[in-house]
Amino acid sequence: MALIPTFGTGLFIGAGQALAAGGPASLLGSYVLVFFLSYCLTTAIAEIAAHRPALNGTMVAHSYEYGSSHLGFSLGYLRWYSLAMMVPFEITTAMVNLSLWTPEPSMAIRITMVAVLILLFNMLPQRAFQRTETIFTGLKIVTTAGLTICSLFLAIRGIPGTPIRGFRYWHEPGPMNEYLIPGGGGRFLGFLQCFLYSVIS
């Protein structure tokens, strides 16, 4: 339960766009960098939480205690803001996943249906909400494992009937793509774009 909810929807949506923008080496490097930063942050939070457990949430409470009241206040609003932004992000991702992003009147009905579904899940009693979290965590595990196996199979064997092999983009156009501008600056911008998608994931 602690690991799988950190696999965001951006992992399934943004990886292809990041690969096109920055190339395979930039994507791999950005995922490794974000993994390292996440590991450091979660380890520090776990150590402080084990040392001084807080009743009302670890990051905000410990920011007040070990940092300053300004830092705790800012982190509280940052947490609220980031969680508030997740709802429109999830709605947009649902529309993109369903390939329904076309400007037509029925789009408002579809968006409303997804928003109401999210609202209903968040209004469930705590025990029922925990059960749905467990179910969706299992679904994420199965989806992530299935996509990984499928990707490896297609990368090693290739897509039948085409000359495309899975590791072709390491050679054509190369491990790091140029993004927006040519040269080394374009490669750096490609890495930054991959880093942005990695953070969203």
mmCIF file with all atom_site columns, C-alpha atoms in Angstrom:
data_model
loop_
_atom_site.group_PDB
_atom_site.id
_atom_site.type_symbol
_atom_site.label_atom_id
_atom_site.label_alt_id
_atom_site.label_comp_id
_atom_site.label_asym_id
_atom_site.label_entity_id
_atom_site.label_seq_id
_atom_site.pdbx_PDB_ins_code
_atom_site.Cartn_x
_atom_site.Cartn_y
_atom_site.Cartn_z
_atom_site.occupancy
_atom_site.B_iso_or_equiv
_atom_site.pdbx_formal_charge
_atom_site.auth_seq_id
_atom_site.auth_comp_id
_atom_site.auth_asym_id
_atom_site.auth_atom_id
_atom_site.pdbx_PDB_model_num
ATOM 1   C CA . MET A 1 1   ? 0.000   0.000  0.000   1.00 0.00 ? 1   MET A CA 1
ATOM 2   C CA . ALA A 1 2   ? 2.859   2.420  0.623   1.00 0.00 ? 2   ALA A CA 1
ATOM 3   C CA . LEU A 1 3   ? 4.664   1.992  -2.706  1.00 0.00 ? 3   LEU A CA 1
ATOM 4   C CA . ILE A 1 4   ? 2.063   1.449  -5.408  1.00 0.00 ? 4   ILE A CA 1
ATOM 5   C CA . PRO A 1 5   ? -0.052  4.610  -4.814  1.00 0.00 ? 5   PRO A CA 1
ATOM 6   C CA . THR A 1 6   ? 3.070   6.603  -5.691  1.00 0.00 ? 6   THR A CA 1
ATOM 7   C CA . PHE A 1 7   ? 2.788   5.240  -9.233  1.00 0.00 ? 7   PHE A CA 1
ATOM 8   C CA . GLY A 1 8   ? 0.809   8.116  -10.629 1.00 0.00 ? 8   GLY A CA 1
ATOM 9   C CA . THR A 1 9   ? -1.336  8.227  -13.695 1.00 0.00 ? 9   THR A CA 1
ATOM 10  C CA . GLY A 1 10  ? 1.455   10.144 -15.401 1.00 0.00 ? 10  GLY A CA 1
ATOM 11  C CA . LEU A 1 11  ? 3.461   6.921  -15.534 1.00 0.00 ? 11  LEU A CA 1
ATOM 12  C CA . PHE A 1 12  ? 1.003   5.518  -18.069 1.00 0.00 ? 12  PHE A CA 1
ATOM 13  C CA . ILE A 1 13  ? 0.245   8.790  -19.864 1.00 0.00 ? 13  ILE A CA 1
ATOM 14  C CA . GLY A 1 14  ? 3.450   10.822 -19.895 1.00 0.00 ? 14  GLY A CA 1
ATOM 15  C CA . ALA A 1 15  ? 6.110   8.195  -20.579 1.00 0.00 ? 15  ALA A CA 1
ATOM 16  C CA . GLY A 1 16  ? 5.505   8.121  -24.339 1.00 0.00 ? 16  GLY A CA 1
ATOM 17  C CA . GLN A 1 17  ? 5.456   11.912 -24.621 1.00 0.00 ? 17  GLN A CA 1
ATOM 18  C CA . ALA A 1 18  ? 8.629   12.177 -22.539 1.00 0.00 ? 18  ALA A CA 1
ATOM 19  C CA . LEU A 1 19  ? 10.345  9.548  -24.699 1.00 0.00 ? 19  LEU A CA 1
ATOM 20  C CA . ALA A 1 20  ? 9.466   11.496 -27.839 1.00 0.00 ? 20  ALA A CA 1
ATOM 21  C CA . ALA A 1 21  ? 10.675  14.791 -26.338 1.00 0.00 ? 21  ALA A CA 1
ATOM 22  C CA . GLY A 1 22  ? 13.933  13.747 -24.705 1.00 0.00 ? 22  GLY A CA 1
ATOM 23  C CA . GLY A 1 23  ? 14.902  10.313 -25.925 1.00 0.00 ? 23  GLY A CA 1
ATOM 24  C CA . PRO A 1 24  ? 15.510  7.074  -24.038 1.00 0.00 ? 24  PRO A CA 1
ATOM 25  C CA . ALA A 1 25  ? 18.646  8.137  -22.120 1.00 0.00 ? 25  ALA A CA 1
ATOM 26  C CA . SER A 1 26  ? 17.012  11.359 -20.922 1.00 0.00 ? 26  SER A CA 1
ATOM 27  C CA . LEU A 1 27  ? 13.920  9.454  -19.825 1.00 0.00 ? 27  LEU A CA 1
ATOM 28  C CA . LEU A 1 28  ? 15.924  6.815  -17.982 1.00 0.00 ? 28  LEU A CA 1
ATOM 29  C CA . GLY A 1 29  ? 18.152  9.443  -16.341 1.00 0.00 ? 29  GLY A CA 1
ATOM 30  C CA . SER A 1 30  ? 15.179  11.526 -15.226 1.00 0.00 ? 30  SER A CA 1
ATOM 31  C CA . TYR A 1 31  ? 13.432  8.501  -13.705 1.00 0.00 ? 31  TYR A CA 1
ATOM 32  C CA . VAL A 1 32  ? 16.628  7.587  -11.813 1.00 0.00 ? 32  VAL A CA 1
ATOM 33  C CA . LEU A 1 33  ? 17.020  11.186 -10.560 1.00 0.00 ? 33  LEU A CA 1
ATOM 34  C CA . VAL A 1 34  ? 13.396  11.403 -9.400  1.00 0.00 ? 34  VAL A CA 1
ATOM 35  C CA . PHE A 1 35  ? 13.727  7.986  -7.738  1.00 0.00 ? 35  PHE A CA 1
ATOM 36  C CA . PHE A 1 36  ? 16.814  9.194  -5.838  1.00 0.00 ? 36  PHE A CA 1
ATOM 37  C CA . LEU A 1 37  ? 15.110  12.427 -4.725  1.00 0.00 ? 37  LEU A CA 1
ATOM 38  C CA . SER A 1 38  ? 11.948  10.555 -3.665  1.00 0.00 ? 38  SER A CA 1
ATOM 39  C CA . TYR A 1 39  ? 14.012  8.009  -1.766  1.00 0.00 ? 39  TYR A CA 1
ATOM 40  C CA . CYS A 1 40  ? 15.888  10.719 0.145   1.00 0.00 ? 40  CYS A CA 1
ATOM 41  C CA . LEU A 1 41  ? 12.673  12.569 0.993   1.00 0.00 ? 41  LEU A CA 1
ATOM 42  C CA . THR A 1 42  ? 10.722  9.517  2.135   1.00 0.00 ? 42  THR A CA 1
ATOM 43  C CA . THR A 1 43  ? 13.666  8.206  4.167   1.00 0.00 ? 43  THR A CA 1
ATOM 44  C CA . ALA A 1 44  ? 14.024  11.543 5.961   1.00 0.00 ? 44  ALA A CA 1
ATOM 45  C CA . ILE A 1 45  ? 10.282  11.729 6.656   1.00 0.00 ? 45  ILE A CA 1
ATOM 46  C CA . ALA A 1 46  ? 10.226  8.123  7.906   1.00 0.00 ? 46  ALA A CA 1
ATOM 47  C CA . GLU A 1 47  ? 13.147  8.735  10.267  1.00 0.00 ? 47  GLU A CA 1
ATOM 48  C CA . ILE A 1 48  ? 11.586  11.869 11.742  1.00 0.00 ? 48  ILE A CA 1
ATOM 49  C CA . ALA A 1 49  ? 8.159   10.198 12.003  1.00 0.00 ? 49  ALA A CA 1
ATOM 50  C CA . ALA A 1 50  ? 9.688   7.203  13.808  1.00 0.00 ? 50  ALA A CA 1
ATOM 51  C CA . HIS A 1 51  ? 11.558  9.527  16.173  1.00 0.00 ? 51  HIS A CA 1
ATOM 52  C CA . ARG A 1 52  ? 8.613   11.844 16.924  1.00 0.00 ? 52  ARG A CA 1
ATOM 53  C CA . PRO A 1 53  ? 5.249   10.508 15.674  1.00 0.00 ? 53  PRO A CA 1
ATOM 54  C CA . ALA A 1 54  ? 2.793   13.299 14.850  1.00 0.00 ? 54  ALA A CA 1
ATOM 55  C CA . LEU A 1 55  ? -0.958  12.960 15.156  1.00 0.00 ? 55  LEU A CA 1
ATOM 56  C CA . ASN A 1 56  ? -1.928  15.474 12.450  1.00 0.00 ? 56  ASN A CA 1
ATOM 57  C CA . GLY A 1 57  ? 0.385   14.550 9.605   1.00 0.00 ? 57  GLY A CA 1
ATOM 58  C CA . THR A 1 58  ? 4.115   14.261 9.466   1.00 0.00 ? 58  THR A CA 1
ATOM 59  C CA . MET A 1 59  ? 5.348   16.845 6.962   1.00 0.00 ? 59  MET A CA 1
ATOM 60  C CA . VAL A 1 60  ? 3.317   19.827 8.144   1.00 0.00 ? 60  VAL A CA 1
ATOM 61  C CA . ALA A 1 61  ? 3.591   19.112 11.879  1.00 0.00 ? 61  ALA A CA 1
ATOM 62  C CA . HIS A 1 62  ? 7.327   18.486 11.740  1.00 0.00 ? 62  HIS A CA 1
ATOM 63  C CA . SER A 1 63  ? 7.886   21.545 9.565   1.00 0.00 ? 63  SER A CA 1
ATOM 64  C CA . TYR A 1 64  ? 6.328   23.640 12.331  1.00 0.00 ? 64  TYR A CA 1
ATOM 65  C CA . GLU A 1 65  ? 8.418   21.893 14.976  1.00 0.00 ? 65  GLU A CA 1
ATOM 66  C CA . TYR A 1 66  ? 11.824  21.599 13.307  1.00 0.00 ? 66  TYR A CA 1
ATOM 67  C CA . GLY A 1 67  ? 11.604  24.402 10.755  1.00 0.00 ? 67  GLY A CA 1
ATOM 68  C CA . SER A 1 68  ? 9.506   27.497 11.284  1.00 0.00 ? 68  SER A CA 1
ATOM 69  C CA . SER A 1 69  ? 5.871   28.467 11.416  1.00 0.00 ? 69  SER A CA 1
ATOM 70  C CA . HIS A 1 70  ? 6.236   30.029 7.956   1.00 0.00 ? 70  HIS A CA 1
ATOM 71  C CA . LEU A 1 71  ? 7.557   26.771 6.493   1.00 0.00 ? 71  LEU A CA 1
ATOM 72  C CA . GLY A 1 72  ? 4.787   24.718 8.123   1.00 0.00 ? 72  GLY A CA 1
ATOM 73  C CA . PHE A 1 73  ? 2.118   27.142 6.897   1.00 0.00 ? 73  PHE A CA 1
ATOM 74  C CA . SER A 1 74  ? 3.557   27.090 3.370   1.00 0.00 ? 74  SER A CA 1
ATOM 75  C CA . LEU A 1 75  ? 3.790   23.300 3.293   1.00 0.00 ? 75  LEU A CA 1
ATOM 76  C CA . GLY A 1 76  ? 0.198   22.980 4.507   1.00 0.00 ? 76  GLY A CA 1
ATOM 77  C CA . TYR A 1 77  ? -1.082  25.149 1.660   1.00 0.00 ? 77  TYR A CA 1
ATOM 78  C CA . LEU A 1 78  ? 1.238   23.477 -0.837  1.00 0.00 ? 78  LEU A CA 1
ATOM 79  C CA . ARG A 1 79  ? -0.149  20.083 0.170   1.00 0.00 ? 79  ARG A CA 1
ATOM 80  C CA . TRP A 1 80  ? -3.725  21.342 -0.161  1.00 0.00 ? 80  TRP A CA 1
ATOM 81  C CA . TYR A 1 81  ? -2.959  22.919 -3.538  1.00 0.00 ? 81  TYR A CA 1
ATOM 82  C CA . SER A 1 82  ? -1.243  19.829 -4.943  1.00 0.00 ? 82  SER A CA 1
ATOM 83  C CA . LEU A 1 83  ? -4.100  17.564 -3.831  1.00 0.00 ? 83  LEU A CA 1
ATOM 84  C CA . ALA A 1 84  ? -6.665  20.025 -5.226  1.00 0.00 ? 84  ALA A CA 1
ATOM 85  C CA . MET A 1 85  ? -4.873  19.992 -8.592  1.00 0.00 ? 85  MET A CA 1
ATOM 86  C CA . MET A 1 86  ? -5.018  16.194 -8.716  1.00 0.00 ? 86  MET A CA 1
ATOM 87  C CA . VAL A 1 87  ? -8.766  16.200 -9.405  1.00 0.00 ? 87  VAL A CA 1
ATOM 88  C CA . PRO A 1 88  ? -8.594  18.181 -12.695 1.00 0.00 ? 88  PRO A CA 1
ATOM 89  C CA . PHE A 1 89  ? -5.470  16.221 -13.644 1.00 0.00 ? 89  PHE A CA 1
ATOM 90  C CA . GLU A 1 90  ? -7.262  12.911 -13.131 1.00 0.00 ? 90  GLU A CA 1
ATOM 91  C CA . ILE A 1 91  ? -10.296 14.135 -15.086 1.00 0.00 ? 91  ILE A CA 1
ATOM 92  C CA . THR A 1 92  ? -8.101  15.243 -17.989 1.00 0.00 ? 92  THR A CA 1
ATOM 93  C CA . THR A 1 93  ? -6.211  11.942 -17.892 1.00 0.00 ? 93  THR A CA 1
ATOM 94  C CA . ALA A 1 94  ? -9.482  10.010 -17.945 1.00 0.00 ? 94  ALA A CA 1
ATOM 95  C CA . MET A 1 95  ? -10.613 11.929 -21.026 1.00 0.00 ? 95  MET A CA 1
ATOM 96  C CA . VAL A 1 96  ? -7.273  11.357 -22.773 1.00 0.00 ? 96  VAL A CA 1
ATOM 97  C CA . ASN A 1 97  ? -7.325  7.659  -21.875 1.00 0.00 ? 97  ASN A CA 1
ATOM 98  C CA . LEU A 1 98  ? -10.807 7.268  -23.233 1.00 0.00 ? 98  LEU A CA 1
ATOM 99  C CA . SER A 1 99  ? -9.769  9.140  -26.417 1.00 0.00 ? 99  SER A CA 1
ATOM 100 C CA . LEU A 1 100 ? -12.741 11.411 -25.988 1.00 0.00 ? 100 LEU A CA 1
ATOM 101 C CA . TRP A 1 101 ? -11.034 14.804 -26.083 1.00 0.00 ? 101 TRP A CA 1
ATOM 102 C CA . THR A 1 102 ? -13.079 16.291 -28.903 1.00 0.00 ? 102 THR A CA 1
ATOM 103 C CA . PRO A 1 103 ? -14.840 19.672 -28.692 1.00 0.00 ? 103 PRO A CA 1
ATOM 104 C CA . GLU A 1 104 ? -18.495 18.726 -28.588 1.00 0.00 ? 104 GLU A CA 1
ATOM 105 C CA . PRO A 1 105 ? -21.406 19.321 -26.176 1.00 0.00 ? 105 PRO A CA 1
ATOM 106 C CA . SER A 1 106 ? -21.353 15.750 -24.835 1.00 0.00 ? 106 SER A CA 1
ATOM 107 C CA . MET A 1 107 ? -17.824 16.364 -23.491 1.00 0.00 ? 107 MET A CA 1
ATOM 108 C CA . ALA A 1 108 ? -19.307 18.353 -20.590 1.00 0.00 ? 108 ALA A CA 1
ATOM 109 C CA . ILE A 1 109 ? -21.471 15.346 -19.690 1.00 0.00 ? 109 ILE A CA 1
ATOM 110 C CA . ARG A 1 110 ? -18.467 13.002 -19.748 1.00 0.00 ? 110 ARG A CA 1
ATOM 111 C CA . ILE A 1 111 ? -16.352 15.335 -17.613 1.00 0.00 ? 111 ILE A CA 1
ATOM 112 C CA . THR A 1 112 ? -19.229 15.724 -15.151 1.00 0.00 ? 112 THR A CA 1
ATOM 113 C CA . MET A 1 113 ? -19.606 11.930 -14.898 1.00 0.00 ? 113 MET A CA 1
ATOM 114 C CA . VAL A 1 114 ? -15.914 11.463 -14.073 1.00 0.00 ? 114 VAL A CA 1
ATOM 115 C CA . ALA A 1 115 ? -15.970 14.369 -11.564 1.00 0.00 ? 115 ALA A CA 1
ATOM 116 C CA . VAL A 1 116 ? -19.042 12.953 -9.818  1.00 0.00 ? 116 VAL A CA 1
ATOM 117 C CA . LEU A 1 117 ? -17.409 9.500  -9.691  1.00 0.00 ? 117 LEU A CA 1
ATOM 118 C CA . ILE A 1 118 ? -14.293 10.988 -8.038  1.00 0.00 ? 118 ILE A CA 1
ATOM 119 C CA . LEU A 1 119 ? -16.489 12.924 -5.598  1.00 0.00 ? 119 LEU A CA 1
ATOM 120 C CA . LEU A 1 120 ? -18.483 9.805  -4.681  1.00 0.00 ? 120 LEU A CA 1
ATOM 121 C CA . PHE A 1 121 ? -15.311 7.808  -3.998  1.00 0.00 ? 121 PHE A CA 1
ATOM 122 C CA . ASN A 1 122 ? -14.030 10.578 -1.727  1.00 0.00 ? 122 ASN A CA 1
ATOM 123 C CA . MET A 1 123 ? -17.351 10.707 0.178   1.00 0.00 ? 123 MET A CA 1
ATOM 124 C CA . LEU A 1 124 ? -17.236 7.011  1.075   1.00 0.00 ? 124 LEU A CA 1
ATOM 125 C CA . PRO A 1 125 ? -16.808 6.006  4.725   1.00 0.00 ? 125 PRO A CA 1
ATOM 126 C CA . GLN A 1 126 ? -13.217 5.417  5.723   1.00 0.00 ? 126 GLN A CA 1
ATOM 127 C CA . ARG A 1 127 ? -13.385 1.623  5.708   1.00 0.00 ? 127 ARG A CA 1
ATOM 128 C CA . ALA A 1 128 ? -15.025 1.474  2.277   1.00 0.00 ? 128 ALA A CA 1
ATOM 129 C CA . PHE A 1 129 ? -12.548 4.028  0.933   1.00 0.00 ? 129 PHE A CA 1
ATOM 130 C CA . GLN A 1 130 ? -9.655  1.887  2.190   1.00 0.00 ? 130 GLN A CA 1
ATOM 131 C CA . ARG A 1 131 ? -11.140 -1.136 0.409   1.00 0.00 ? 131 ARG A CA 1
ATOM 132 C CA . THR A 1 132 ? -11.389 0.777  -2.855  1.00 0.00 ? 132 THR A CA 1
ATOM 133 C CA . GLU A 1 133 ? -7.777  1.930  -2.387  1.00 0.00 ? 133 GLU A CA 1
ATOM 134 C CA . THR A 1 134 ? -6.733  -1.705 -1.976  1.00 0.00 ? 134 THR A CA 1
ATOM 135 C CA . ILE A 1 135 ? -8.645  -2.736 -5.106  1.00 0.00 ? 135 ILE A CA 1
ATOM 136 C CA . PHE A 1 136 ? -7.177  0.088  -7.202  1.00 0.00 ? 136 PHE A CA 1
ATOM 137 C CA . THR A 1 137 ? -3.701  -0.628 -5.826  1.00 0.00 ? 137 THR A CA 1
ATOM 138 C CA . GLY A 1 138 ? -4.031  -4.217 -7.007  1.00 0.00 ? 138 GLY A CA 1
ATOM 139 C CA . LEU A 1 139 ? -5.230  -2.975 -10.383 1.00 0.00 ? 139 LEU A CA 1
ATOM 140 C CA . LYS A 1 140 ? -2.179  -0.698 -10.630 1.00 0.00 ? 140 LYS A CA 1
ATOM 141 C CA . ILE A 1 141 ? 0.147   -3.597 -9.783  1.00 0.00 ? 141 ILE A CA 1
ATOM 142 C CA . VAL A 1 142 ? -1.402  -5.776 -12.489 1.00 0.00 ? 142 VAL A CA 1
ATOM 143 C CA . THR A 1 143 ? -1.371  -2.932 -15.038 1.00 0.00 ? 143 THR A CA 1
ATOM 144 C CA . THR A 1 144 ? 2.223   -1.940 -14.303 1.00 0.00 ? 144 THR A CA 1
ATOM 145 C CA . ALA A 1 145 ? 3.451   -5.544 -14.443 1.00 0.00 ? 145 ALA A CA 1
ATOM 146 C CA . GLY A 1 146 ? 1.495   -6.198 -17.647 1.00 0.00 ? 146 GLY A CA 1
ATOM 147 C CA . LEU A 1 147 ? 2.835   -3.075 -19.356 1.00 0.00 ? 147 LEU A CA 1
ATOM 148 C CA . THR A 1 148 ? 6.389   -3.922 -18.284 1.00 0.00 ? 148 THR A CA 1
ATOM 149 C CA . ILE A 1 149 ? 6.149   -7.480 -19.613 1.00 0.00 ? 149 ILE A CA 1
ATOM 150 C CA . CYS A 1 150 ? 4.508   -6.291 -22.846 1.00 0.00 ? 150 CYS A CA 1
ATOM 151 C CA . SER A 1 151 ? 7.166   -3.590 -23.325 1.00 0.00 ? 151 SER A CA 1
ATOM 152 C CA . LEU A 1 152 ? 10.018  -6.031 -22.785 1.00 0.00 ? 152 LEU A CA 1
ATOM 153 C CA . PHE A 1 153 ? 8.440   -8.554 -25.137 1.00 0.00 ? 153 PHE A CA 1
ATOM 154 C CA . LEU A 1 154 ? 7.986   -5.947 -27.868 1.00 0.00 ? 154 LEU A CA 1
ATOM 155 C CA . ALA A 1 155 ? 11.466  -4.500 -27.267 1.00 0.00 ? 155 ALA A CA 1
ATOM 156 C CA . ILE A 1 156 ? 13.257  -7.843 -27.510 1.00 0.00 ? 156 ILE A CA 1
ATOM 157 C CA . ARG A 1 157 ? 11.176  -9.492 -30.231 1.00 0.00 ? 157 ARG A CA 1
ATOM 158 C CA . GLY A 1 158 ? 9.954   -6.465 -32.134 1.00 0.00 ? 158 GLY A CA 1
ATOM 159 C CA . ILE A 1 159 ? 6.514   -5.824 -33.576 1.00 0.00 ? 159 ILE A CA 1
ATOM 160 C CA . PRO A 1 160 ? 5.608   -8.606 -36.047 1.00 0.00 ? 160 PRO A CA 1
ATOM 161 C CA . GLY A 1 161 ? 5.474   -7.465 -39.662 1.00 0.00 ? 161 GLY A CA 1
ATOM 162 C CA . THR A 1 162 ? 7.577   -4.321 -39.113 1.00 0.00 ? 162 THR A CA 1
ATOM 163 C CA . PRO A 1 163 ? 11.326  -3.700 -39.032 1.00 0.00 ? 163 PRO A CA 1
ATOM 164 C CA . ILE A 1 164 ? 10.961  -1.734 -35.780 1.00 0.00 ? 164 ILE A CA 1
ATOM 165 C CA . ARG A 1 165 ? 12.812  -3.214 -32.829 1.00 0.00 ? 165 ARG A CA 1
ATOM 166 C CA . GLY A 1 166 ? 12.394  -2.043 -29.266 1.00 0.00 ? 166 GLY A CA 1
ATOM 167 C CA . PHE A 1 167 ? 15.860  -0.560 -28.778 1.00 0.00 ? 167 PHE A CA 1
ATOM 168 C CA . ARG A 1 168 ? 15.961  1.148  -32.165 1.00 0.00 ? 168 ARG A CA 1
ATOM 169 C CA . TYR A 1 169 ? 15.645  4.664  -30.747 1.00 0.00 ? 169 TYR A CA 1
ATOM 170 C CA . TRP A 1 170 ? 18.919  4.309  -28.839 1.00 0.00 ? 170 TRP A CA 1
ATOM 171 C CA . HIS A 1 171 ? 20.593  4.457  -32.287 1.00 0.00 ? 171 HIS A CA 1
ATOM 172 C CA . GLU A 1 172 ? 18.108  6.407  -34.410 1.00 0.00 ? 172 GLU A CA 1
ATOM 173 C CA . PRO A 1 173 ? 18.075  9.394  -33.638 1.00 0.00 ? 173 PRO A CA 1
ATOM 174 C CA . GLY A 1 174 ? 20.219  8.677  -30.552 1.00 0.00 ? 174 GLY A CA 1
ATOM 175 C CA . PRO A 1 175 ? 19.931  8.356  -26.786 1.00 0.00 ? 175 PRO A CA 1
ATOM 176 C CA . MET A 1 176 ? 19.168  12.063 -26.223 1.00 0.00 ? 176 MET A CA 1
ATOM 177 C CA . ASN A 1 177 ? 16.803  13.997 -28.492 1.00 0.00 ? 177 ASN A CA 1
ATOM 178 C CA . GLU A 1 178 ? 17.027  17.703 -29.166 1.00 0.00 ? 178 GLU A CA 1
ATOM 179 C CA . TYR A 1 179 ? 13.912  19.506 -27.951 1.00 0.00 ? 179 TYR A CA 1
ATOM 180 C CA . LEU A 1 180 ? 12.858  22.970 -29.187 1.00 0.00 ? 180 LEU A CA 1
ATOM 181 C CA . ILE A 1 181 ? 16.395  24.120 -30.075 1.00 0.00 ? 181 ILE A CA 1
ATOM 182 C CA . PRO A 1 182 ? 19.297  22.325 -31.787 1.00 0.00 ? 182 PRO A CA 1
ATOM 183 C CA . GLY A 1 183 ? 22.534  21.266 -30.139 1.00 0.00 ? 183 GLY A CA 1
ATOM 184 C CA . GLY A 1 184 ? 23.447  20.663 -26.524 1.00 0.00 ? 184 GLY A CA 1
ATOM 185 C CA . GLY A 1 185 ? 20.863  23.146 -25.259 1.00 0.00 ? 185 GLY A CA 1
ATOM 186 C CA . GLY A 1 186 ? 18.151  21.162 -27.038 1.00 0.00 ? 186 GLY A CA 1
ATOM 187 C CA . ARG A 1 187 ? 19.342  17.952 -25.398 1.00 0.00 ? 187 ARG A CA 1
ATOM 188 C CA . PHE A 1 188 ? 19.285  19.668 -22.016 1.00 0.00 ? 188 PHE A CA 1
ATOM 189 C CA . LEU A 1 189 ? 15.735  20.934 -22.661 1.00 0.00 ? 189 LEU A CA 1
ATOM 190 C CA . GLY A 1 190 ? 14.761  17.390 -23.670 1.00 0.00 ? 190 GLY A CA 1
ATOM 191 C CA . PHE A 1 191 ? 16.110  16.114 -20.358 1.00 0.00 ? 191 PHE A CA 1
ATOM 192 C CA . LEU A 1 192 ? 14.201  18.831 -18.477 1.00 0.00 ? 192 LEU A CA 1
ATOM 193 C CA . GLN A 1 193 ? 10.998  17.862 -20.302 1.00 0.00 ? 193 GLN A CA 1
ATOM 194 C CA . CYS A 1 194 ? 11.566  14.223 -19.329 1.00 0.00 ? 194 CYS A CA 1
ATOM 195 C CA . PHE A 1 195 ? 12.260  15.335 -15.756 1.00 0.00 ? 195 PHE A CA 1
ATOM 196 C CA . LEU A 1 196 ? 8.932   17.204 -15.715 1.00 0.00 ? 196 LEU A CA 1
ATOM 197 C CA . TYR A 1 197 ? 7.055   14.109 -16.897 1.00 0.00 ? 197 TYR A CA 1
ATOM 198 C CA . SER A 1 198 ? 8.948   11.982 -14.354 1.00 0.00 ? 198 SER A CA 1
ATOM 199 C CA . VAL A 1 199 ? 7.907   14.271 -11.493 1.00 0.00 ? 199 VAL A CA 1
ATOM 200 C CA . ILE A 1 200 ? 4.268   14.062 -12.635 1.00 0.00 ? 200 ILE A CA 1
ATOM 201 C CA . SER A 1 201 ? 4.561   10.255 -12.678 1.00 0.00 ? 201 SER A CA 1
#
